[in-house]
mmCIF file of C-alpha atoms in Angstrom:
data_model
loop_
_atom_site.group_PDB
_atom_site.id
_atom_site.type_symbol
_atom_site.label_atom_id
_atom_site.label_comp_id
_atom_site.label_asym_id
_atom_site.label_seq_id
_atom_site.Cartn_x
_atom_site.Cartn_y
_atom_site.Cartn_z
ATOM 1 C CA UNK A 22 -39.569 67.378 -16.162
ATOM 2 C CA UNK A 23 -42.201 64.784 -17.069
ATOM 3 C CA UNK A 24 -45.246 65.138 -19.290
ATOM 4 C CA UNK A 25 -48.668 64.111 -18.048
ATOM 5 C CA UNK A 26 -48.258 60.789 -19.882
ATOM 6 C CA UNK A 27 -46.498 58.180 -17.724
ATOM 7 C CA UNK A 28 -43.116 57.325 -19.234
ATOM 8 C CA UNK A 29 -41.462 54.674 -17.008
ATOM 9 C CA UNK A 30 -38.143 54.689 -18.869
ATOM 10 C CA UNK A 31 -37.786 58.472 -18.591
ATOM 11 C CA UNK A 32 -38.667 58.364 -14.902
ATOM 12 C CA UNK A 33 -36.121 55.598 -14.267
ATOM 13 C CA UNK A 34 -33.426 57.739 -15.925
ATOM 14 C CA UNK A 35 -34.249 60.626 -13.575
ATOM 15 C CA UNK A 36 -34.126 58.418 -10.486
ATOM 16 C CA UNK A 37 -30.927 56.691 -11.640
ATOM 17 C CA UNK A 38 -29.241 60.060 -12.127
ATOM 18 C CA UNK A 39 -30.149 61.129 -8.596
ATOM 19 C CA UNK A 40 -29.091 57.858 -7.005
ATOM 20 C CA UNK A 41 -25.855 57.371 -8.899
ATOM 21 C CA UNK A 42 -24.672 60.936 -8.324
ATOM 22 C CA UNK A 43 -25.631 61.003 -4.642
ATOM 23 C CA UNK A 44 -24.195 57.581 -3.773
ATOM 24 C CA UNK A 45 -21.021 58.167 -5.794
ATOM 25 C CA UNK A 46 -20.348 61.333 -3.796
ATOM 26 C CA UNK A 47 -20.994 59.532 -0.524
ATOM 27 C CA UNK A 48 -18.836 56.574 -1.564
ATOM 28 C CA UNK A 49 -15.960 58.916 -2.468
ATOM 29 C CA UNK A 50 -16.144 60.623 0.932
ATOM 30 C CA UNK A 51 -16.286 57.236 2.651
ATOM 31 C CA UNK A 52 -13.290 55.857 0.744
ATOM 32 C CA UNK A 53 -11.306 59.046 1.394
ATOM 33 C CA UNK A 54 -11.179 58.162 5.088
ATOM 34 C CA UNK A 55 -8.781 55.280 4.392
ATOM 35 C CA UNK A 56 -7.714 53.343 1.261
ATOM 36 C CA UNK A 57 -8.776 50.082 2.932
ATOM 37 C CA UNK A 58 -12.387 51.209 2.654
ATOM 38 C CA UNK A 59 -12.344 51.170 -1.150
ATOM 39 C CA UNK A 60 -14.038 47.756 -1.599
ATOM 40 C CA UNK A 61 -16.749 48.721 0.888
ATOM 41 C CA UNK A 62 -17.373 51.998 -0.964
ATOM 42 C CA UNK A 63 -17.665 50.030 -4.204
ATOM 43 C CA UNK A 64 -20.496 47.990 -2.709
ATOM 44 C CA UNK A 65 -22.408 51.164 -1.863
ATOM 45 C CA UNK A 66 -22.420 52.037 -5.562
ATOM 46 C CA UNK A 67 -23.106 48.450 -6.636
ATOM 47 C CA UNK A 68 -26.187 48.408 -4.416
ATOM 48 C CA UNK A 69 -27.884 51.125 -6.513
ATOM 49 C CA UNK A 70 -26.503 50.178 -9.925
ATOM 50 C CA UNK A 71 -29.654 48.357 -11.052
ATOM 51 C CA UNK A 72 -33.367 48.284 -10.386
ATOM 52 C CA UNK A 73 -36.785 48.968 -11.853
ATOM 53 C CA UNK A 74 -37.308 51.937 -9.470
ATOM 54 C CA UNK A 75 -40.860 50.835 -8.682
ATOM 55 C CA UNK A 76 -40.726 52.136 -5.112
ATOM 56 C CA UNK A 77 -39.674 55.576 -6.274
ATOM 57 C CA UNK A 78 -42.453 55.490 -8.868
ATOM 58 C CA UNK A 79 -45.114 54.684 -6.281
ATOM 59 C CA UNK A 80 -43.863 57.536 -4.088
ATOM 60 C CA UNK A 81 -43.921 59.893 -7.075
ATOM 61 C CA UNK A 82 -47.484 58.999 -7.994
ATOM 62 C CA UNK A 83 -48.549 59.170 -4.368
ATOM 63 C CA UNK A 84 -47.602 62.832 -4.713
ATOM 64 C CA UNK A 85 -49.068 63.401 -8.188
ATOM 65 C CA UNK A 86 -52.387 61.698 -7.339
ATOM 66 C CA UNK A 87 -53.053 64.469 -4.799
ATOM 67 C CA UNK A 88 -52.871 66.939 -7.680
ATOM 68 C CA UNK A 89 -49.315 68.150 -7.133
ATOM 69 C CA UNK A 90 -47.181 68.905 -10.223
ATOM 70 C CA UNK A 91 -44.001 67.212 -11.325
ATOM 71 C CA UNK A 92 -41.026 68.242 -9.175
ATOM 72 C CA UNK A 93 -37.315 67.504 -9.281
ATOM 73 C CA UNK A 94 -37.191 67.836 -5.490
ATOM 74 C CA UNK A 95 -39.950 65.233 -5.204
ATOM 75 C CA UNK A 96 -37.995 62.882 -7.493
ATOM 76 C CA UNK A 97 -35.025 63.190 -5.138
ATOM 77 C CA UNK A 98 -37.248 62.410 -2.163
ATOM 78 C CA UNK A 99 -38.798 59.479 -4.044
ATOM 79 C CA UNK A 100 -35.323 58.161 -4.925
ATOM 80 C CA UNK A 101 -34.679 57.701 -1.203
ATOM 81 C CA UNK A 102 -37.185 54.804 -1.324
ATOM 82 C CA UNK A 103 -34.684 52.999 -3.558
ATOM 83 C CA UNK A 104 -31.962 53.397 -0.927
ATOM 84 C CA UNK A 105 -34.296 51.803 1.626
ATOM 85 C CA UNK A 106 -34.727 48.956 -0.848
ATOM 86 C CA UNK A 107 -30.983 48.712 -1.504
ATOM 87 C CA UNK A 108 -30.328 48.417 2.234
ATOM 88 C CA UNK A 109 -33.031 45.762 2.592
ATOM 89 C CA UNK A 110 -31.571 43.782 -0.309
ATOM 90 C CA UNK A 111 -28.042 43.792 1.152
ATOM 91 C CA UNK A 112 -29.386 42.619 4.511
ATOM 92 C CA UNK A 113 -31.767 40.100 2.943
ATOM 93 C CA UNK A 114 -29.017 38.542 0.796
ATOM 94 C CA UNK A 115 -26.852 38.312 3.900
ATOM 95 C CA UNK A 116 -29.593 36.669 5.964
ATOM 96 C CA UNK A 117 -30.453 34.218 3.175
ATOM 97 C CA UNK A 118 -26.808 33.640 2.182
ATOM 98 C CA UNK A 119 -27.755 34.351 -1.439
ATOM 99 C CA UNK A 120 -24.787 34.272 -3.822
ATOM 100 C CA UNK A 121 -26.191 36.374 -6.683
ATOM 101 C CA UNK A 122 -28.213 39.530 -7.214
ATOM 102 C CA UNK A 123 -28.736 41.051 -10.683
ATOM 103 C CA UNK A 124 -26.349 38.399 -11.964
ATOM 104 C CA UNK A 125 -23.454 39.667 -9.841
ATOM 105 C CA UNK A 126 -21.997 38.477 -6.525
ATOM 106 C CA UNK A 127 -23.954 39.796 -3.550
ATOM 107 C CA UNK A 128 -22.244 42.228 -1.174
ATOM 108 C CA UNK A 129 -21.132 39.655 1.389
ATOM 109 C CA UNK A 130 -19.662 37.477 -1.377
ATOM 110 C CA UNK A 131 -17.942 40.353 -3.187
ATOM 111 C CA UNK A 132 -16.414 41.681 0.035
ATOM 112 C CA UNK A 133 -14.463 38.497 0.660
ATOM 113 C CA UNK A 134 -11.764 39.961 -1.549
ATOM 114 C CA UNK A 135 -11.332 42.788 0.980
ATOM 115 C CA UNK A 136 -10.233 40.253 3.631
ATOM 116 C CA UNK A 137 -8.469 37.592 1.528
ATOM 117 C CA UNK A 138 -5.980 36.100 3.963
ATOM 118 C CA UNK A 139 -7.348 36.780 7.411
ATOM 119 C CA UNK A 140 -8.828 34.173 9.751
ATOM 120 C CA UNK A 141 -12.635 33.828 9.520
ATOM 121 C CA UNK A 142 -12.658 35.780 6.265
ATOM 122 C CA UNK A 143 -16.272 34.812 5.500
ATOM 123 C CA UNK A 144 -17.478 36.176 8.853
ATOM 124 C CA UNK A 145 -15.524 39.400 8.299
ATOM 125 C CA UNK A 146 -17.019 39.839 4.812
ATOM 126 C CA UNK A 147 -20.513 39.282 6.188
ATOM 127 C CA UNK A 148 -19.905 41.889 8.866
ATOM 128 C CA UNK A 149 -18.770 44.388 6.245
ATOM 129 C CA UNK A 150 -21.905 43.712 4.183
ATOM 130 C CA UNK A 151 -24.101 44.270 7.222
ATOM 131 C CA UNK A 152 -22.486 47.683 7.672
ATOM 132 C CA UNK A 153 -22.988 48.509 3.982
ATOM 133 C CA UNK A 154 -26.699 47.904 4.497
ATOM 134 C CA UNK A 155 -26.696 50.034 7.630
ATOM 135 C CA UNK A 156 -24.998 52.918 5.837
ATOM 136 C CA UNK A 157 -27.456 52.708 2.925
ATOM 137 C CA UNK A 158 -30.288 53.059 5.440
ATOM 138 C CA UNK A 159 -28.694 56.206 6.844
ATOM 139 C CA UNK A 160 -28.149 57.587 3.336
ATOM 140 C CA UNK A 161 -31.829 57.050 2.522
ATOM 141 C CA UNK A 162 -32.795 59.402 5.333
ATOM 142 C CA UNK A 163 -30.171 61.922 4.284
ATOM 143 C CA UNK A 164 -31.335 62.010 0.658
ATOM 144 C CA UNK A 165 -34.953 62.419 1.770
ATOM 145 C CA UNK A 166 -34.299 65.295 4.149
ATOM 146 C CA UNK A 167 -32.001 67.128 1.708
ATOM 147 C CA UNK A 168 -34.292 66.620 -1.303
ATOM 148 C CA UNK A 169 -35.171 70.302 -1.494
ATOM 149 C CA UNK A 170 -38.829 69.951 -0.499
ATOM 150 C CA UNK A 171 -40.129 72.449 2.095
ATOM 151 C CA UNK A 172 -39.506 71.461 5.706
ATOM 152 C CA UNK A 173 -43.249 71.472 6.431
ATOM 153 C CA UNK A 174 -43.821 68.873 3.682
ATOM 154 C CA UNK A 175 -41.036 66.665 5.015
ATOM 155 C CA UNK A 176 -42.407 66.916 8.540
ATOM 156 C CA UNK A 177 -45.761 65.495 7.390
ATOM 157 C CA UNK A 178 -44.064 62.383 6.023
ATOM 158 C CA UNK A 179 -41.345 61.820 8.615
ATOM 159 C CA UNK A 180 -43.456 59.691 11.028
ATOM 160 C CA UNK A 181 -44.139 57.213 8.224
ATOM 161 C CA UNK A 182 -40.436 56.395 8.037
ATOM 162 C CA UNK A 183 -40.578 54.871 11.514
ATOM 163 C CA UNK A 184 -43.608 52.805 10.512
ATOM 164 C CA UNK A 185 -41.875 51.632 7.343
ATOM 165 C CA UNK A 186 -38.734 50.600 9.239
ATOM 166 C CA UNK A 187 -40.698 48.833 11.965
ATOM 167 C CA UNK A 188 -42.796 46.829 9.529
ATOM 168 C CA UNK A 189 -39.914 45.952 7.206
ATOM 169 C CA UNK A 190 -37.735 44.681 10.049
ATOM 170 C CA UNK A 191 -40.706 42.827 11.555
ATOM 171 C CA UNK A 192 -41.174 41.062 8.223
ATOM 172 C CA UNK A 193 -37.511 40.087 8.032
ATOM 173 C CA UNK A 194 -37.660 38.779 11.602
ATOM 174 C CA UNK A 195 -40.824 36.805 10.855
ATOM 175 C CA UNK A 196 -39.172 35.216 7.821
ATOM 176 C CA UNK A 197 -36.179 34.150 9.930
ATOM 177 C CA UNK A 198 -38.442 32.790 12.662
ATOM 178 C CA UNK A 199 -40.638 30.938 10.136
ATOM 179 C CA UNK A 200 -37.760 29.498 8.079
ATOM 180 C CA UNK A 201 -37.662 25.722 8.406
ATOM 181 C CA UNK A 202 -41.023 25.636 10.190
ATOM 182 C CA UNK A 203 -44.052 23.725 8.938
ATOM 183 C CA UNK A 204 -45.350 25.323 5.722
ATOM 184 C CA UNK A 205 -48.421 27.469 6.356
ATOM 185 C CA UNK A 206 -49.983 29.693 3.695
ATOM 186 C CA UNK A 207 -51.500 32.179 6.134
ATOM 187 C CA UNK A 208 -48.180 32.607 7.940
ATOM 188 C CA UNK A 209 -46.346 32.959 4.612
ATOM 189 C CA UNK A 210 -48.721 35.690 3.463
ATOM 190 C CA UNK A 211 -48.104 37.575 6.701
ATOM 191 C CA UNK A 212 -44.350 37.419 6.072
ATOM 192 C CA UNK A 213 -44.942 38.699 2.527
ATOM 193 C CA UNK A 214 -47.122 41.539 3.772
ATOM 194 C CA UNK A 215 -44.596 42.902 6.248
ATOM 195 C CA UNK A 216 -41.318 41.990 4.581
ATOM 196 C CA UNK A 217 -42.149 43.214 1.083
ATOM 197 C CA UNK A 218 -45.667 44.414 0.321
ATOM 198 C CA UNK A 219 -45.768 47.374 2.650
ATOM 199 C CA UNK A 220 -42.411 48.951 1.832
ATOM 200 C CA UNK A 221 -42.696 48.193 -1.883
ATOM 201 C CA UNK A 222 -46.054 49.815 -2.640
ATOM 202 C CA UNK A 223 -48.119 50.967 0.339
ATOM 203 C CA UNK A 224 -45.540 52.975 2.291
ATOM 204 C CA UNK A 225 -43.990 54.756 -0.728
ATOM 205 C CA UNK A 226 -47.502 55.775 -1.815
ATOM 206 C CA UNK A 227 -48.360 57.000 1.676
ATOM 207 C CA UNK A 228 -45.087 58.908 1.979
ATOM 208 C CA UNK A 229 -45.631 60.593 -1.389
ATOM 209 C CA UNK A 230 -49.185 61.378 -0.364
ATOM 210 C CA UNK A 231 -48.114 62.768 3.008
ATOM 211 C CA UNK A 232 -45.560 65.018 1.325
ATOM 212 C CA UNK A 233 -48.359 66.344 -0.874
ATOM 213 C CA UNK A 234 -50.892 66.751 1.937
ATOM 214 C CA UNK A 235 -53.208 63.853 1.001
ATOM 215 C CA UNK A 236 -56.474 63.618 2.937
ATOM 216 C CA UNK A 237 -57.714 60.664 4.970
ATOM 217 C CA UNK A 238 -59.864 59.170 2.203
ATOM 218 C CA UNK A 239 -57.037 59.171 -0.319
ATOM 219 C CA UNK A 240 -54.615 57.695 2.211
ATOM 220 C CA UNK A 241 -57.091 54.888 2.920
ATOM 221 C CA UNK A 242 -57.367 54.311 -0.822
ATOM 222 C CA UNK A 243 -53.604 54.077 -1.112
ATOM 223 C CA UNK A 244 -53.652 51.296 1.500
ATOM 224 C CA UNK A 245 -56.508 49.474 -0.227
ATOM 225 C CA UNK A 246 -54.585 49.608 -3.517
ATOM 226 C CA UNK A 247 -51.062 49.205 -2.211
ATOM 227 C CA UNK A 248 -51.311 46.256 0.151
ATOM 228 C CA UNK A 249 -52.797 43.647 -2.218
ATOM 229 C CA UNK A 250 -50.571 44.877 -5.036
ATOM 230 C CA UNK A 251 -47.465 44.567 -2.854
ATOM 231 C CA UNK A 252 -48.484 41.016 -1.976
ATOM 232 C CA UNK A 253 -48.967 40.224 -5.670
ATOM 233 C CA UNK A 254 -45.476 41.576 -6.340
ATOM 234 C CA UNK A 255 -43.885 39.201 -3.825
ATOM 235 C CA UNK A 256 -46.013 36.215 -4.910
ATOM 236 C CA UNK A 257 -44.680 36.790 -8.423
ATOM 237 C CA UNK A 258 -41.186 36.923 -6.944
ATOM 238 C CA UNK A 259 -41.785 33.541 -5.277
ATOM 239 C CA UNK A 260 -42.698 32.016 -8.633
ATOM 240 C CA UNK A 261 -39.736 33.600 -10.390
ATOM 241 C CA UNK A 262 -37.445 32.421 -7.600
ATOM 242 C CA UNK A 263 -37.926 28.795 -8.619
ATOM 243 C CA UNK A 264 -39.358 28.880 -12.142
ATOM 244 C CA UNK A 265 -37.742 32.020 -13.547
ATOM 245 C CA UNK A 266 -34.765 32.155 -15.885
ATOM 246 C CA UNK A 267 -31.674 33.016 -13.778
ATOM 247 C CA UNK A 268 -30.270 34.971 -16.726
ATOM 248 C CA UNK A 269 -33.279 37.293 -16.457
ATOM 249 C CA UNK A 270 -33.861 37.260 -12.698
ATOM 250 C CA UNK A 271 -30.160 37.519 -11.856
ATOM 251 C CA UNK A 272 -30.717 35.209 -8.863
ATOM 252 C CA UNK A 273 -30.053 31.553 -8.161
ATOM 253 C CA UNK A 274 -33.076 29.222 -8.549
ATOM 254 C CA UNK A 275 -32.076 27.083 -5.561
ATOM 255 C CA UNK A 276 -32.245 29.801 -2.894
ATOM 256 C CA UNK A 277 -35.814 29.317 -1.637
ATOM 257 C CA UNK A 278 -35.668 25.504 -1.558
ATOM 258 C CA UNK A 279 -32.160 25.355 -0.154
ATOM 259 C CA UNK A 280 -33.074 27.854 2.554
ATOM 260 C CA UNK A 281 -36.467 26.197 3.254
ATOM 261 C CA UNK A 282 -37.966 29.676 3.189
ATOM 262 C CA UNK A 283 -41.587 30.283 4.140
ATOM 263 C CA UNK A 284 -42.861 31.089 0.641
ATOM 264 C CA UNK A 285 -46.541 30.837 -0.242
ATOM 265 C CA UNK A 286 -45.571 28.642 -3.210
ATOM 266 C CA UNK A 287 -44.018 26.048 -0.916
ATOM 267 C CA UNK A 288 -46.875 26.349 1.584
ATOM 268 C CA UNK A 289 -49.504 25.756 -1.107
ATOM 269 C CA UNK A 290 -47.500 22.812 -2.474
ATOM 270 C CA UNK A 291 -47.382 21.285 0.996
ATOM 271 C CA UNK A 292 -51.094 21.867 1.554
ATOM 272 C CA UNK A 293 -51.988 20.113 -1.692
ATOM 273 C CA UNK A 294 -49.458 17.290 -1.322
ATOM 274 C CA UNK A 295 -50.135 13.752 -0.194
ATOM 275 C CA UNK A 296 -47.904 11.856 2.201
ATOM 276 C CA UNK A 297 -45.560 10.467 -0.471
ATOM 277 C CA UNK A 298 -45.009 13.905 -2.008
ATOM 278 C CA UNK A 299 -44.380 15.413 1.410
ATOM 279 C CA UNK A 300 -41.828 12.730 2.156
ATOM 280 C CA UNK A 301 -40.000 13.564 -1.065
ATOM 281 C CA UNK A 302 -40.045 17.274 -0.256
ATOM 282 C CA UNK A 303 -38.610 16.616 3.195
ATOM 283 C CA UNK A 304 -35.519 15.066 1.586
ATOM 284 C CA UNK A 305 -34.616 18.251 -0.298
ATOM 285 C CA UNK A 306 -35.938 21.211 1.712
ATOM 286 C CA UNK A 307 -33.143 22.972 3.555
ATOM 287 C CA UNK A 308 -30.352 20.974 1.920
ATOM 288 C CA UNK A 309 -27.293 23.002 1.051
ATOM 289 C CA UNK A 310 -26.054 20.623 -1.671
ATOM 290 C CA UNK A 311 -29.057 20.765 -4.003
ATOM 291 C CA UNK A 312 -28.365 20.020 -7.656
ATOM 292 C CA UNK A 313 -30.375 20.599 -10.834
ATOM 293 C CA UNK A 314 -32.016 17.187 -10.560
ATOM 294 C CA UNK A 315 -33.282 17.971 -7.062
ATOM 295 C CA UNK A 316 -34.756 21.264 -8.208
ATOM 296 C CA UNK A 317 -36.418 19.621 -11.194
ATOM 297 C CA UNK A 318 -38.006 17.097 -8.824
ATOM 298 C CA UNK A 319 -39.436 19.907 -6.680
ATOM 299 C CA UNK A 320 -40.762 21.682 -9.767
ATOM 300 C CA UNK A 321 -42.354 18.460 -10.993
ATOM 301 C CA UNK A 322 -44.234 17.986 -7.718
ATOM 302 C CA UNK A 323 -45.367 21.614 -7.684
ATOM 303 C CA UNK A 324 -46.611 21.518 -11.277
ATOM 304 C CA UNK A 325 -48.365 18.180 -10.847
ATOM 305 C CA UNK A 326 -50.200 19.576 -7.829
ATOM 306 C CA UNK A 327 -50.912 22.817 -9.730
ATOM 307 C CA UNK A 328 -49.414 24.910 -6.925
ATOM 308 C CA UNK A 329 -48.015 27.514 -9.372
ATOM 309 C CA UNK A 330 -51.515 27.886 -10.837
ATOM 310 C CA UNK A 331 -52.825 28.516 -7.343
ATOM 311 C CA UNK A 332 -50.231 31.287 -6.838
ATOM 312 C CA UNK A 333 -51.164 32.779 -10.219
ATOM 313 C CA UNK A 334 -54.790 32.892 -9.067
ATOM 314 C CA UNK A 335 -53.725 34.633 -5.864
ATOM 315 C CA UNK A 336 -51.749 37.204 -7.887
ATOM 316 C CA UNK A 337 -54.668 37.877 -10.233
ATOM 317 C CA UNK A 338 -57.117 38.279 -7.363
ATOM 318 C CA UNK A 339 -54.859 40.785 -5.628
ATOM 319 C CA UNK A 340 -54.236 42.832 -8.762
ATOM 320 C CA UNK A 341 -57.990 42.924 -9.379
ATOM 321 C CA UNK A 342 -58.561 44.039 -5.784
ATOM 322 C CA UNK A 343 -55.914 46.762 -6.093
ATOM 323 C CA UNK A 344 -57.290 48.106 -9.357
ATOM 324 C CA UNK A 345 -60.830 48.040 -7.974
ATOM 325 C CA UNK A 346 -59.690 50.195 -5.059
ATOM 326 C CA UNK A 347 -57.845 52.545 -7.423
ATOM 327 C CA UNK A 348 -60.879 53.056 -9.637
ATOM 328 C CA UNK A 349 -62.911 54.092 -6.571
ATOM 329 C CA UNK A 350 -60.562 57.009 -5.937
ATOM 330 C CA UNK A 351 -61.053 60.471 -7.344
ATOM 331 C CA UNK A 352 -57.551 61.094 -8.669
ATOM 332 C CA UNK A 353 -56.317 62.860 -11.816
ATOM 333 C CA UNK A 354 -56.614 60.756 -14.979
ATOM 334 C CA UNK A 355 -52.856 60.618 -15.543
ATOM 335 C CA UNK A 356 -52.313 59.350 -11.986
ATOM 336 C CA UNK A 357 -54.934 56.629 -12.402
ATOM 337 C CA UNK A 358 -53.388 55.592 -15.729
ATOM 338 C CA UNK A 359 -49.893 55.508 -14.240
ATOM 339 C CA UNK A 360 -50.933 53.545 -11.148
ATOM 340 C CA UNK A 361 -52.816 51.078 -13.370
ATOM 341 C CA UNK A 362 -49.712 50.578 -15.510
ATOM 342 C CA UNK A 363 -47.538 50.211 -12.408
ATOM 343 C CA UNK A 364 -49.872 47.540 -11.043
ATOM 344 C CA UNK A 365 -49.410 45.448 -14.159
ATOM 345 C CA UNK A 366 -45.631 45.988 -14.304
ATOM 346 C CA UNK A 367 -45.277 45.010 -10.629
ATOM 347 C CA UNK A 368 -47.300 41.806 -10.867
ATOM 348 C CA UNK A 369 -46.663 40.628 -14.431
ATOM 349 C CA UNK A 370 -42.946 40.493 -15.066
ATOM 350 C CA UNK A 371 -40.105 38.135 -16.025
ATOM 351 C CA UNK A 372 -37.470 39.376 -13.578
#
């Protein structure tokens, strides 16, 4: 059980225990079907091995801010948000062809060893990874519904799962459809909103609130806090994607430039650039053979145009907006303190 003081490390331990035990049991049952499934089962466990557990934390405090007490059953329900995230990460890495996540090979890369000598091994490994993501999605629903919360509480929150899935998949689709298109900040922010912001902060808060019986005013406050904060989270991720230390982020710096992804950082760089800078960017965006020199050239253009500063301003404005909305809500002091701390940890981080 938790004290009224927010202790992120202690909460993460509780969520990790739930996730690791639940997924290990599911992976064992999956692998027991046939020995060939062992490498696939391993990727189920790898998918939940790491993480800050922010989504579970927002769900937890969506519950506590209504005035509900700490609950082990609620922690299990909140942990299901991390399985949604794990599924999204497996699918996102597959779509983006990312080689690393948390410093380890991504699922579709790791699963190549399961099909070492067959024709079209890469395609087979990618198919296996897609199914890992699908199974993680199913397990998220299972963990939620078997959390131990009363059926009436679960029924209040169940419709929000459809909304979360619809918006998350819409965001992924928008990113695919916008990839390689002309950079546009407004379009990039829409991708951010649906692909990341909503399922990272807003929807976990709303689900926790629905479980607890939150009223309309509090739910509206969750949206006013959660949406700008979720956008700030992804804007920080965009900056870390190119300027972060790979040893801390666990991801490759080249991914966004190589994939010509519709990030707000790239869109703002393009907006600020003159013709000669744009010509230089055209020579590297979307190239699969980028080297360190190419990336340094992109960083130099961005810094000279002060595009990272512009993204920092956008992050600060959104955090300020989120905290302003939070302070307007009549929630218990410990919930306000925790949600304030979570806002800073989501938007100001090194990985």
